[in-house]
Coordinates of C-alpha atoms and ligand atoms in Angstrom, one line a residue:
Chain A
M1 CA 46.1 -14.7 -16.1
K2 CA 48.2 -14.2 -13.8
H3 CA 49.0 -10.7 -13.3
T4 CA 52.8 -9.7 -12.7
K5 CA 52.3 -5.8 -13.6
S6 CA 49.8 -3.4 -13.9
L7 CA 48.1 -3.3 -17.5
I8 CA 47.8 0.3 -17.0
E9 CA 50.4 2.5 -14.9
L10 CA 49.9 6.7 -14.7
S11 CA 52.9 7.5 -12.5
G12 CA 53.1 11.3 -11.9
V13 CA 51.2 12.5 -14.8
W14 CA 50.6 16.5 -15.4
F15 CA 49.1 17.5 -18.3
D16 CA 48.1 21.1 -20.1
Y17 CA 47.0 22.2 -23.5
H18 CA 49.1 25.5 -23.1
P19 CA 51.5 24.8 -20.6
D20 CA 53.8 27.4 -21.1
R21 CA 51.1 29.8 -20.8
Q22 CA 49.5 28.4 -18.1
M23 CA 50.0 28.2 -14.2
K24 CA 50.4 25.4 -12.9
E25 CA 47.4 24.8 -10.8
Q26 CA 45.3 25.7 -13.7
W27 CA 46.1 22.7 -15.9
A28 CA 44.0 20.2 -17.1
L29 CA 45.4 17.6 -15.1
Q30 CA 47.5 17.5 -12.0
D31 CA 49.8 15.1 -10.3
I32 CA 47.4 11.6 -11.4
N33 CA 49.0 8.2 -9.8
L34 CA 46.8 5.5 -10.7
T35 CA 47.0 2.1 -12.6
I36 CA 43.9 -0.6 -13.7
Q37 CA 44.9 -4.3 -13.6
S38 CA 43.6 -6.0 -16.8
G39 CA 40.1 -7.0 -17.2
E40 CA 39.0 -4.6 -14.7
Y41 CA 35.5 -2.3 -15.6
V42 CA 36.0 1.4 -14.3
V43 CA 33.9 4.2 -14.1
V44 CA 35.3 7.6 -13.9
M45 CA 32.5 10.3 -13.5
G46 CA 33.8 14.6 -12.5
P47 CA 31.9 18.0 -13.2
N48 CA 32.6 19.2 -17.1
G49 CA 35.6 20.6 -17.4
S50 CA 37.7 18.9 -14.9
G51 CA 39.5 16.6 -17.0
K52 CA 38.2 13.1 -17.7
S53 CA 38.4 13.5 -21.8
T54 CA 41.9 14.8 -21.5
F55 CA 42.2 11.8 -19.2
A56 CA 41.4 8.9 -21.9
R57 CA 43.1 10.6 -24.5
L58 CA 46.1 10.4 -22.4
L59 CA 45.9 6.5 -22.3
N60 CA 45.9 6.1 -26.3
G61 CA 48.2 8.2 -26.3
L62 CA 46.8 10.5 -28.6
F63 CA 47.9 13.2 -26.0
I64 CA 51.6 13.0 -24.3
P65 CA 51.9 14.1 -20.6
T66 CA 53.9 17.1 -20.5
E67 CA 55.2 15.5 -16.9
G68 CA 55.8 12.5 -16.2
E69 CA 54.6 9.0 -18.0
V70 CA 51.2 6.4 -18.4
R71 CA 52.4 3.0 -19.7
V72 CA 49.9 1.1 -21.0
G73 CA 51.3 -2.9 -21.0
D74 CA 55.0 -2.8 -21.9
F75 CA 55.0 0.3 -23.4
S76 CA 55.3 4.3 -22.7
T77 CA 52.8 6.7 -24.5
S78 CA 55.9 8.9 -24.1
D79 CA 58.4 6.9 -27.2
D80 CA 57.2 7.0 -30.7
L81 CA 57.3 2.8 -30.8
G82 CA 55.5 3.0 -27.9
Q83 CA 52.7 5.2 -29.1
F84 CA 52.8 3.0 -32.6
H85 CA 51.7 0.0 -29.7
I86 CA 49.1 1.8 -27.9
R87 CA 47.1 2.7 -30.2
R88 CA 46.4 -0.5 -30.9
K89 CA 45.7 -1.7 -27.5
V90 CA 43.5 0.8 -26.6
G91 CA 39.8 2.0 -28.6
M92 CA 38.0 4.8 -27.7
V93 CA 34.5 5.3 -28.6
F94 CA 33.4 9.2 -28.0
Q95 CA 29.8 10.6 -27.6
N96 CA 28.4 11.6 -30.6
P97 CA 27.3 8.7 -32.8
D98 CA 27.4 10.7 -36.1
N99 CA 30.7 11.8 -35.7
Q100 CA 32.0 8.4 -35.7
I101 CA 30.6 7.0 -39.2
V102 CA 33.1 7.3 -42.3
A103 CA 31.1 4.8 -44.6
T104 CA 28.1 4.2 -47.1
T105 CA 28.2 1.0 -45.6
V106 CA 28.1 -0.6 -42.0
R107 CA 30.8 -2.8 -43.1
D108 CA 33.0 -0.2 -45.2
D109 CA 33.2 1.6 -41.7
V110 CA 34.1 -1.1 -40.3
A111 CA 36.5 -1.9 -42.5
F112 CA 37.9 1.6 -42.5
G113 CA 39.8 0.7 -39.7
L114 CA 41.2 -2.1 -40.5
E115 CA 42.3 -0.9 -43.8
N116 CA 44.6 2.0 -42.1
L117 CA 46.2 -0.9 -40.3
G118 CA 47.3 -2.5 -43.2
V119 CA 45.3 -6.1 -42.6
P120 CA 45.2 -7.9 -45.7
R121 CA 41.9 -8.6 -47.3
E122 CA 41.1 -12.0 -46.0
E123 CA 42.1 -11.5 -42.5
M124 CA 39.6 -8.4 -42.8
I125 CA 36.4 -9.6 -43.7
P126 CA 35.9 -12.3 -40.7
R127 CA 37.6 -9.7 -38.1
I128 CA 34.7 -7.5 -39.4
E129 CA 31.5 -10.3 -39.0
Q130 CA 33.5 -11.4 -35.8
A131 CA 32.9 -7.7 -34.4
L132 CA 29.8 -7.1 -36.0
E133 CA 28.3 -10.3 -33.8
V134 CA 29.7 -8.9 -30.9
V135 CA 27.4 -5.6 -31.2
G136 CA 25.1 -7.6 -32.0
L137 CA 24.7 -6.4 -36.0
V138 CA 24.8 -9.4 -38.4
G139 CA 22.3 -8.9 -40.9
F140 CA 22.8 -4.9 -41.2
E141 CA 26.2 -5.2 -43.4
N142 CA 25.2 -3.6 -46.1
R143 CA 22.8 -1.0 -44.0
E144 CA 22.9 2.5 -44.7
P145 CA 24.8 3.7 -41.3
A146 CA 22.9 7.4 -41.2
H147 CA 19.7 5.1 -41.6
L148 CA 20.5 3.2 -38.2
S149 CA 19.2 4.3 -34.5
G150 CA 21.2 6.0 -32.3
G151 CA 21.8 3.2 -30.0
Q152 CA 22.6 0.8 -33.3
K153 CA 25.6 3.8 -34.8
Q154 CA 27.3 4.1 -31.4
R155 CA 27.0 -0.4 -31.5
L156 CA 28.6 0.5 -34.6
A157 CA 31.6 2.5 -34.0
I158 CA 31.7 -0.1 -31.0
A159 CA 32.0 -3.3 -33.8
G160 CA 35.0 -0.6 -35.7
V161 CA 37.3 -0.6 -32.6
I162 CA 36.6 -4.0 -31.5
A163 CA 37.3 -5.4 -35.1
M164 CA 41.3 -3.4 -34.2
N165 CA 41.2 -6.2 -31.0
P166 CA 41.9 -3.5 -28.7
D167 CA 42.7 -4.8 -25.0
I168 CA 41.6 -1.7 -23.4
I169 CA 38.3 0.0 -24.8
V170 CA 37.5 3.2 -23.6
F171 CA 34.0 4.6 -23.7
D172 CA 33.5 8.6 -23.6
E173 CA 30.8 9.7 -22.2
S174 CA 29.3 7.0 -25.1
T175 CA 25.8 7.0 -23.5
S176 CA 25.0 10.3 -23.2
M177 CA 23.2 11.3 -26.7
L178 CA 21.4 7.9 -27.0
D179 CA 17.6 7.4 -25.8
P180 CA 16.8 4.8 -23.2
Q181 CA 16.9 2.3 -25.2
G182 CA 20.2 3.3 -27.2
R183 CA 21.6 3.4 -23.8
E184 CA 20.7 -0.2 -22.4
E185 CA 21.7 -1.0 -26.0
V186 CA 25.4 -0.1 -25.0
R187 CA 25.5 -0.7 -21.4
E188 CA 24.8 -4.7 -22.3
L189 CA 27.1 -4.3 -25.0
M190 CA 29.7 -3.1 -22.2
K191 CA 29.0 -5.5 -19.4
E192 CA 29.6 -8.0 -22.2
L193 CA 32.9 -6.9 -23.6
H194 CA 33.9 -7.2 -19.9
Q195 CA 33.0 -10.8 -19.3
Q196 CA 35.2 -11.3 -22.4
G197 CA 38.0 -10.2 -20.8
H198 CA 38.3 -6.7 -22.3
T199 CA 39.6 -4.3 -19.9
V200 CA 36.3 -1.4 -19.7
I201 CA 37.0 1.9 -18.8
H202 CA 33.3 4.3 -18.9
I203 CA 33.1 8.1 -18.6
T204 CA 30.0 8.7 -17.3
H205 CA 27.6 11.5 -15.3
S206 CA 24.9 8.5 -14.3
A207 CA 25.4 7.3 -10.9
Q208 CA 23.0 4.5 -12.5
E209 CA 25.9 3.3 -14.9
A210 CA 28.3 4.1 -12.3
F211 CA 27.1 1.0 -10.1
L212 CA 27.1 -1.6 -13.1
A213 CA 31.4 -1.0 -12.6
E214 CA 33.7 -2.6 -10.3
R215 CA 35.4 0.1 -9.4
V216 CA 34.7 4.4 -9.4
I217 CA 37.3 6.7 -9.9
V218 CA 36.3 11.0 -9.5
I219 CA 38.3 13.4 -10.9
A220 CA 37.5 16.9 -10.4
H221 CA 39.2 20.1 -10.5
H222 CA 41.7 18.8 -12.5
R223 CA 42.9 16.5 -10.0
L224 CA 41.5 12.7 -8.8
Q225 CA 39.7 13.0 -6.1
L226 CA 38.1 9.5 -5.2
D227 CA 38.9 5.8 -5.9
C228 CA 37.1 3.4 -4.2
P229 CA 34.9 -0.1 -5.3
S230 CA 31.6 1.2 -6.5
K231 CA 29.9 -1.0 -3.8
D232 CA 31.1 1.4 -1.1
L233 CA 29.5 4.3 -3.0
Y234 CA 26.2 3.6 -1.8
N235 CA 27.4 4.2 2.4
Q236 CA 29.8 7.2 1.4
S237 CA 27.2 9.4 -1.0
H238 CA 28.7 12.4 0.4
L239 CA 31.3 12.1 -1.0
L240 CA 29.6 12.4 -4.6
E241 CA 27.5 15.3 -4.0
Q242 CA 30.4 16.9 -2.3
W243 CA 31.8 17.0 -6.6
G244 CA 28.0 17.5 -7.3
L245 CA 27.4 14.2 -9.0
E246 CA 24.8 12.1 -8.8
V247 CA 23.7 10.5 -5.9
P248 CA 21.9 7.0 -6.2
L249 CA 18.1 7.5 -6.1
P250 CA 17.6 5.0 -2.9
I251 CA 20.4 7.1 -1.0
R252 CA 18.9 10.8 -1.9
L253 CA 15.4 9.1 -0.3
R254 CA 17.1 7.9 2.7
A255 CA 18.9 11.2 3.7
L256 CA 15.2 13.0 2.7
L257 CA 13.6 10.0 5.3
K258 CA 16.0 11.2 7.9
D259 CA 15.1 14.7 8.1
Q260 CA 11.8 14.3 9.2
G261 CA 12.9 11.5 11.7
L262 CA 13.0 8.1 10.1
E263 CA 16.3 7.1 10.4
I264 CA 17.6 4.0 8.3
N265 CA 20.9 3.0 9.6
E266 CA 21.5 -0.6 8.1
P267 CA 24.1 -0.4 5.5
I268 CA 22.3 -0.2 1.9
G269 CA 24.7 -2.1 -0.7
N270 CA 22.3 -1.6 -3.9
S271 CA 18.4 -0.1 -4.6
D272 CA 17.0 -3.7 -3.7
E273 CA 18.2 -3.5 -0.5
M274 CA 16.7 0.0 0.3
V275 CA 13.5 -1.2 -1.0
A276 CA 14.0 -4.4 1.9
Q277 CA 14.9 -2.0 4.5
I278 CA 11.3 0.6 3.4
W279 CA 9.3 -2.6 3.5
R280 CA 10.8 -3.4 7.0
Y281 CA 10.2 -0.5 8.1
L282 CA 6.8 0.3 7.1
S283 CA 5.7 -3.8 8.4
K284 CA 7.4 -3.5 11.8
T285 CA 4.4 -0.4 12.6
Chain B
M1 CA -1.2 31.7 -28.4
E2 CA -2.4 27.8 -28.5
I3 CA -1.1 25.8 -30.6
S4 CA -2.5 23.2 -33.1
F5 CA -1.1 21.0 -35.7
Q6 CA -3.8 19.7 -37.7
D7 CA -3.0 16.7 -40.0
I8 CA 0.6 18.0 -40.9
T9 CA 3.2 16.2 -42.7
Y10 CA 6.4 16.6 -43.4
T11 CA 9.3 15.2 -46.4
Y12 CA 12.7 16.1 -46.5
S13 CA 14.0 16.2 -49.6
T14 CA 10.8 15.9 -51.8
G15 CA 11.6 14.2 -55.2
T16 CA 15.1 13.3 -54.6
P17 CA 16.5 9.4 -54.0
F18 CA 16.2 11.0 -50.6
E19 CA 13.2 11.8 -49.7
H20 CA 12.4 10.9 -46.2
R21 CA 9.1 11.0 -44.3
A22 CA 9.5 12.6 -41.1
L23 CA 6.1 13.3 -39.9
Q24 CA 3.0 11.8 -40.4
N25 CA -0.7 13.3 -40.0
I26 CA -0.1 14.8 -37.2
H27 CA -2.7 16.0 -35.2
V28 CA -1.7 18.0 -31.4
Q29 CA -2.9 20.8 -29.8
F30 CA -0.9 22.7 -27.2
N31 CA -2.7 25.4 -24.3
Q32 CA -1.3 28.8 -24.3
G33 CA 1.0 29.0 -21.1
S34 CA 1.4 25.0 -20.9
Y35 CA 4.9 23.3 -20.2
V36 CA 5.1 20.7 -22.9
A37 CA 7.6 17.3 -23.5
V38 CA 8.2 15.7 -26.5
I39 CA 9.3 12.1 -25.9
G40 CA 10.4 9.8 -28.5
K41 CA 13.0 7.5 -29.1
T42 CA 16.2 9.1 -31.9
G43 CA 14.6 9.5 -35.0
S44 CA 10.8 9.8 -33.9
G45 CA 10.6 13.7 -35.5
K46 CA 10.9 15.3 -32.4
S47 CA 13.3 17.6 -33.9
T48 CA 11.3 18.1 -37.0
L49 CA 8.3 18.8 -35.2
V50 CA 9.8 21.6 -33.1
Q51 CA 11.1 23.0 -36.5
L52 CA 7.9 23.6 -37.8
L53 CA 6.7 24.9 -35.1
A54 CA 9.8 27.6 -35.1
G55 CA 8.9 28.7 -38.6
L56 CA 12.0 27.0 -39.5
L57 CA 10.2 24.7 -41.9
L58 CA 6.8 24.2 -43.9
P59 CA 4.9 21.8 -43.0
T60 CA 4.7 19.7 -47.0
S61 CA 0.7 19.2 -46.0
G62 CA -1.9 20.0 -43.3
V63 CA -1.6 23.2 -41.4
L64 CA -0.2 24.8 -38.1
Q65 CA -2.4 27.0 -36.2
V66 CA -0.4 29.4 -33.4
G67 CA -3.0 32.2 -32.3
D68 CA -3.6 34.0 -35.6
T69 CA -1.0 32.5 -37.5
R70 CA -1.5 30.3 -40.1
I71 CA 1.4 28.4 -41.2
H72 CA 1.0 26.0 -43.9
S73 CA 2.9 24.9 -47.1
R74 CA 3.1 28.2 -49.0
S75 CA 3.5 30.7 -45.9
K76 CA 5.5 33.4 -46.7
K77 CA 7.1 36.4 -44.2
L78 CA 7.2 34.6 -41.4
G79 CA 9.6 37.3 -40.0
E80 CA 7.5 38.6 -37.8
Y81 CA 6.0 34.8 -36.2
R82 CA 9.3 34.2 -35.8
K83 CA 10.2 37.0 -33.2
K84 CA 7.7 35.5 -31.1
V85 CA 9.8 32.1 -30.4
G86 CA 12.6 31.5 -29.0
V87 CA 14.8 27.9 -29.8
V88 CA 17.3 26.6 -27.7
F89 CA 19.0 24.2 -30.6
Q90 CA 20.9 21.1 -29.7
Y91 CA 24.6 21.8 -28.2
P92 CA 23.5 25.5 -28.6
E93 CA 27.1 26.7 -27.2
H94 CA 27.9 25.8 -31.1
Q95 CA 26.3 29.0 -32.5
L96 CA 28.0 31.6 -30.3
F97 CA 29.4 33.8 -32.2
E98 CA 30.0 37.6 -30.4
E99 CA 33.0 38.7 -29.5
T100 CA 31.8 39.3 -25.4
V101 CA 29.0 37.3 -23.2
A102 CA 27.1 40.6 -22.9
K103 CA 27.4 41.0 -26.9
D104 CA 26.4 37.6 -27.7
I105 CA 22.7 37.6 -25.5
A106 CA 22.1 41.3 -26.5
F107 CA 21.9 40.3 -29.9
G108 CA 18.2 38.3 -30.3
P109 CA 16.2 41.8 -28.5
K110 CA 18.5 44.5 -30.9
N111 CA 17.3 42.3 -33.4
L112 CA 13.6 42.7 -31.9
G113 CA 14.5 46.4 -31.9
C114 CA 14.8 47.4 -28.6
D115 CA 16.2 50.6 -27.3
V116 CA 20.0 50.4 -25.6
A117 CA 18.4 50.5 -22.3
E118 CA 16.0 47.8 -22.5
I119 CA 18.3 45.6 -24.3
E120 CA 20.6 46.3 -21.4
H121 CA 17.9 45.3 -19.1
R122 CA 17.5 42.9 -20.8
V123 CA 20.9 41.2 -20.6
V124 CA 21.5 41.8 -17.3
E125 CA 18.0 40.0 -16.1
A126 CA 19.2 37.4 -18.2
M127 CA 22.9 36.9 -17.2
S128 CA 20.6 36.6 -13.7
W129 CA 18.1 34.2 -14.5
V130 CA 20.9 32.0 -15.9
G131 CA 22.9 32.5 -12.9
L132 CA 25.9 34.0 -14.7
S133 CA 28.2 36.2 -12.7
P134 CA 27.5 39.5 -14.1
D135 CA 31.8 40.5 -13.9
L136 CA 31.8 37.8 -17.0
R137 CA 29.8 40.2 -19.0
D138 CA 32.7 41.4 -21.1
R139 CA 34.7 38.2 -21.1
S140 CA 34.5 36.1 -24.6
P141 CA 31.9 32.9 -24.6
F142 CA 34.8 31.0 -25.9
E143 CA 36.8 31.2 -22.9
L144 CA 34.4 30.1 -20.6
S145 CA 33.3 26.3 -19.6
G146 CA 31.0 23.8 -21.8
G147 CA 28.2 24.6 -18.9
Q148 CA 28.6 27.7 -19.5
M149 CA 29.0 28.4 -22.8
R150 CA 25.5 26.7 -22.9
R151 CA 24.2 29.5 -20.2
V152 CA 25.2 32.2 -22.4
A153 CA 23.4 30.5 -25.0
I154 CA 20.2 30.2 -23.2
A155 CA 20.4 33.9 -22.0
G156 CA 20.5 35.1 -25.7
V157 CA 16.8 33.1 -26.1
L158 CA 15.9 34.1 -23.2
A159 CA 16.2 37.9 -23.5
M160 CA 14.3 37.2 -26.5
R161 CA 11.7 37.2 -24.0
P162 CA 9.4 34.4 -26.8
D163 CA 5.9 34.0 -26.1
I164 CA 7.0 30.5 -27.2
L165 CA 10.5 28.8 -25.8
I166 CA 11.7 25.7 -28.1
L167 CA 14.4 23.6 -25.7
D168 CA 15.8 21.1 -28.1
E169 CA 17.7 18.0 -25.7
P170 CA 18.9 21.4 -23.5
T171 CA 20.4 19.5 -20.8
A172 CA 22.0 17.0 -23.0
G173 CA 25.5 16.7 -22.5
L174 CA 25.5 18.8 -19.1
D175 CA 27.2 17.5 -15.6
Y176 CA 24.7 15.9 -13.1
L177 CA 24.7 20.0 -11.5
G178 CA 24.1 21.4 -14.8
Q179 CA 21.4 19.2 -15.9
R180 CA 19.7 20.4 -12.2
D181 CA 20.2 24.0 -12.6
L182 CA 19.0 24.5 -15.8
L183 CA 15.3 22.3 -14.9
S184 CA 15.7 24.4 -12.0
I185 CA 16.0 27.8 -14.7
L186 CA 13.5 26.4 -17.3
K187 CA 10.9 25.6 -14.3
R188 CA 10.9 29.4 -12.7
F189 CA 11.2 31.4 -16.2
H190 CA 8.2 29.4 -17.4
Q191 CA 6.5 30.8 -13.9
H192 CA 7.1 33.8 -14.1
F193 CA 6.7 34.5 -17.8
G194 CA 4.1 32.3 -18.6
C195 CA 5.5 31.5 -21.7
T196 CA 4.6 28.0 -23.6
V197 CA 7.4 26.0 -23.6
V198 CA 7.8 22.9 -25.7
H199 CA 10.9 20.9 -24.1
V200 CA 12.3 18.2 -26.0
T201 CA 13.4 15.2 -23.8
H202 CA 14.7 11.9 -23.9
N203 CA 15.0 11.7 -20.3
M204 CA 12.1 10.4 -18.7
N205 CA 12.8 11.9 -15.6
E206 CA 12.6 15.6 -16.9
A207 CA 9.4 15.2 -18.7
A208 CA 7.8 13.5 -15.4
E209 CA 9.0 16.9 -13.0
L210 CA 8.6 19.8 -15.6
A211 CA 5.7 18.9 -17.9
E212 CA 2.3 19.6 -17.7
Q213 CA 1.2 18.0 -21.2
I214 CA 3.5 15.0 -23.0
V215 CA 3.9 14.0 -26.2
L216 CA 4.9 10.6 -27.1
M217 CA 6.3 10.5 -30.6
S218 CA 7.1 6.9 -32.6
D219 CA 7.5 7.0 -36.0
G220 CA 6.7 10.3 -37.2
K221 CA 3.5 10.1 -35.5
V222 CA 2.4 11.1 -32.0
I223 CA 1.2 8.0 -30.4
S224 CA 0.0 9.3 -27.2
T225 CA -0.5 12.6 -25.5
G226 CA -1.6 13.9 -21.9
K227 CA -0.3 14.2 -18.5
P228 CA 2.9 12.2 -17.3
V229 CA 0.3 10.1 -15.6
E230 CA -1.5 8.8 -18.2
I231 CA 2.2 8.6 -20.7
F232 CA 4.0 6.7 -18.1
R233 CA 1.0 4.4 -16.8
N234 CA 1.4 2.5 -19.6
L235 CA 5.0 0.8 -19.4
P236 CA 5.1 -2.3 -21.8
Y237 CA 4.0 0.7 -24.2
L238 CA 6.4 3.0 -23.2
Q239 CA 9.6 0.3 -23.6
V240 CA 7.8 -0.5 -27.4
S241 CA 8.8 2.9 -28.2
G242 CA 12.0 2.7 -26.9
L243 CA 11.3 4.6 -24.2
D244 CA 11.5 4.0 -20.3
V245 CA 9.5 5.5 -16.9
P246 CA 10.9 8.1 -14.7
D247 CA 13.3 6.5 -11.8
V248 CA 11.5 7.6 -9.6
T249 CA 8.3 5.4 -10.8
K250 CA 10.6 2.6 -11.5
W251 CA 11.8 2.5 -8.1
I252 CA 7.9 2.3 -6.5
M253 CA 6.8 -0.3 -8.6
S254 CA 9.8 -2.4 -7.2
L255 CA 8.3 -1.3 -4.0
N256 CA 4.7 -1.8 -4.6
Q257 CA 5.4 -5.8 -5.0
N258 CA 5.2 -6.1 -1.6
L259 CA 3.1 -2.9 0.1
S260 CA -0.8 -4.7 0.4
T261 CA -1.8 -0.9 -0.2
P262 CA 0.6 0.1 -3.2
V263 CA 2.2 3.8 -3.1
S264 CA 0.9 6.4 -6.2
T265 CA 2.5 5.3 -9.1
E266 CA 1.8 9.5 -9.6
I267 CA 4.4 10.3 -7.8
Y268 CA 7.4 12.0 -9.6
E269 CA 9.2 13.8 -7.3
L270 CA 11.1 12.0 -4.4
S271 CA 10.3 14.6 -1.7
A272 CA 7.0 13.9 -2.3
L273 CA 7.8 9.7 -2.1
A274 CA 9.6 10.8 0.8
D275 CA 6.2 12.2 2.4
E276 CA 4.3 9.5 1.5
L277 CA 6.5 6.8 3.3
I278 CA 7.2 9.3 6.2
H279 CA 2.6 9.2 6.5
R280 CA 2.4 5.7 6.5
W281 CA 5.0 4.9 8.9
R282 CA 3.8 7.4 11.5
R283 CA 0.4 6.3 11.1
G284 CA 1.8 2.6 11.6
S285 CA 3.9 3.8 14.8
Ligands
ADP301 N1 41.9 21.3 -27.1 C1 41.7 22.1 -26.0 N2 42.6 22.9 -26.0 C2 42.6 24.1 -25.0 N3 42.2 23.7 -23.7 C3 41.1 22.3 -23.5 C4 41.4 21.6 -24.6 N4 40.1 20.5 -24.4 C5 39.8 20.6 -23.1 N5 40.5 21.6 -22.8 C6 40.7 22.2 -21.3 O1 40.9 21.1 -20.4 C7 39.8 21.2 -19.2 C8 39.6 19.3 -19.2 O2 38.8 19.3 -20.2 P1 38.5 17.8 -20.6 O3 39.6 17.2 -20.7 O4 37.7 17.8 -21.9 O5 36.8 18.1 -19.7 P2 36.1 16.9 -19.2 O6 36.1 15.6 -20.2 O7 35.8 16.3 -18.2 O8 34.6 17.3 -18.9 C9 39.2 22.1 -19.2 O9 39.3 23.2 -18.2 C10 38.8 22.2 -20.5 O10 38.4 23.9 -20.7
ADP302 N1 17.5 17.3 -42.9 C1 17.4 15.7 -43.4 N2 17.3 15.2 -44.1 C2 16.1 13.8 -44.4 N3 16.3 13.0 -43.4 C3 16.3 14.0 -42.2 C4 16.6 15.2 -42.2 N4 16.8 15.1 -40.8 C5 15.7 14.7 -40.1 N5 15.6 13.1 -40.8 C6 15.5 12.3 -40.5 O1 14.2 12.9 -40.4 C7 13.7 11.4 -39.3 C8 13.0 12.5 -38.2 O2 14.2 13.0 -37.4 P1 14.2 14.3 -36.4 O3 13.2 14.9 -36.5 O4 15.8 14.8 -36.2 O5 14.0 13.1 -35.2 P2 14.2 12.8 -33.5 O6 14.9 14.1 -33.5 O7 13.3 12.7 -32.9 O8 15.6 12.4 -33.2 C9 14.6 10.6 -39.1 O9 14.7 9.4 -39.8 C10 15.5 11.5 -39.7 O10 17.4 10.7 -40.1
MG303 MG1 34.8 14.8 -22.0
MG304 MG1 16.2 15.5 -32.7

């Protein structure tokens, strides 16, 4: 695919829940300018209350900018027709798996969104099957969602989103309530969806998860503060620290070693490279 | 007070189609004043276990002995017992209800029958413990950020000075700094008051850093209990239980692949790992 235009474009976006009551410097989101290309895998980090969920909801037209414009594909969220199309293009997966389940069987839960869209029955069946296949829940069709594990519930929520054929999937802290296995399941699935060509936007507090993406955006104090390739973060961890975000373990270790006189200045692009450096320094001696 | 679960079974909705055995033949002891972490994947029975300890559920069979109090299926009048136990539920900020921060924190001590001066003393003290600035005392808790609301809720429980402090996934949903802050508050509070802390988590880093005793649950049973080293020694076993080892342990394991004298996997603090590496480096040079 060749892109002449960005898939998502935010220009001069300002938003507040009560714009008439708040001073502009307190608005929930301030002066956001950003483009995301089709097929990107972007992580969004930032302290609590900085505006990440608001940002997510602006992307699918659930909220409309108070000022500025959000465009997805050929449409703007500021007009009714645009909203109609954009809601279908942008799927959202939230934090709490229990709040996203609506039906009493796995199959019906996936069907729910399609029914709302008015998808005919004969088309629904293959779409449900395919969505369950993608998330690895084939064989669970008649199971009761309440009895699934956390990771399985979250994968079911993702199936419901995938069945709608969105181009973009936004995960709003969707791994934060899961146990380690559930987290791993959902991370794997994000990777797969990205490889299949979906644009993936993942809001998270985990440095480890940030490095699974190609690009990291930091929203802090209601503004876009940083936008860079994730591999750059390793050598610019002060940027993460500045906003109170998690610094990857090898980089924290490097700083502690430096305090005690062992300075490792070679660039570190990932965890394995740090392991290799330590080996080198310990064997040099 | 020593805590002893003696052959405890707990079944939800006995005699209905929704009957579900959440705990089965639990035998486990916690020493007075120890810091206990309860780990296990979602649905393994962690919350049920701590609700029994809080006196909010009664065992279906078996006995829970806490100091002189015996709790069994027909126990009555647990009111006095519950006063000694403070519980921070999951997402405790959803339970705030008073008009001001100070009133919310005062609710617990007031119920314990403290006099006005004592209540005031405890409110001020609890706000300082959790790092809430004194000028927030007359604000509505609902005007605060999510992280601050969580602190108010926790302050309310700390102000009761419980003998047993129970926390069910207290860091879930907090940003990185919020998590680190809360963990250090819990560590200091435990050291200062010497209360028994029972902390439910699926974050292995938290469990390793704070706990003296870890209880590993799977499928309604306690499958292992002991010091962090005893639990995290067995990676395959943990992974079968849907869990993992702490990040530091994982990192030491990859470092050890190429070291003739392996670094001890009993190290859980990054600063201790740095000290060990510096020691080796200096010895070599
Ligand atoms: N429904 C709402 N009404 C009023 N203010 C809100 C609402 N939701 C969020 N806010 C405020 O908007 C800001 C950004 O919130 P949010 O986007 O939820 O942050 P994040 O997801 O980064 O934690 C915060 O100051 C928050 O208090
Ligand atoms: N009120 C309830 N009624 C019926 N079953 C329940 C109830 N609460 C929990 N359970 C079930 O009991 C088991 C243990 O749940 P819980 O103690 O909440 O586990 P955890 O806290 O480890 O996730 C799970 O299978 C859960 O579905
Ligand atoms: Mg949010
Ligand atoms: Mg629980």
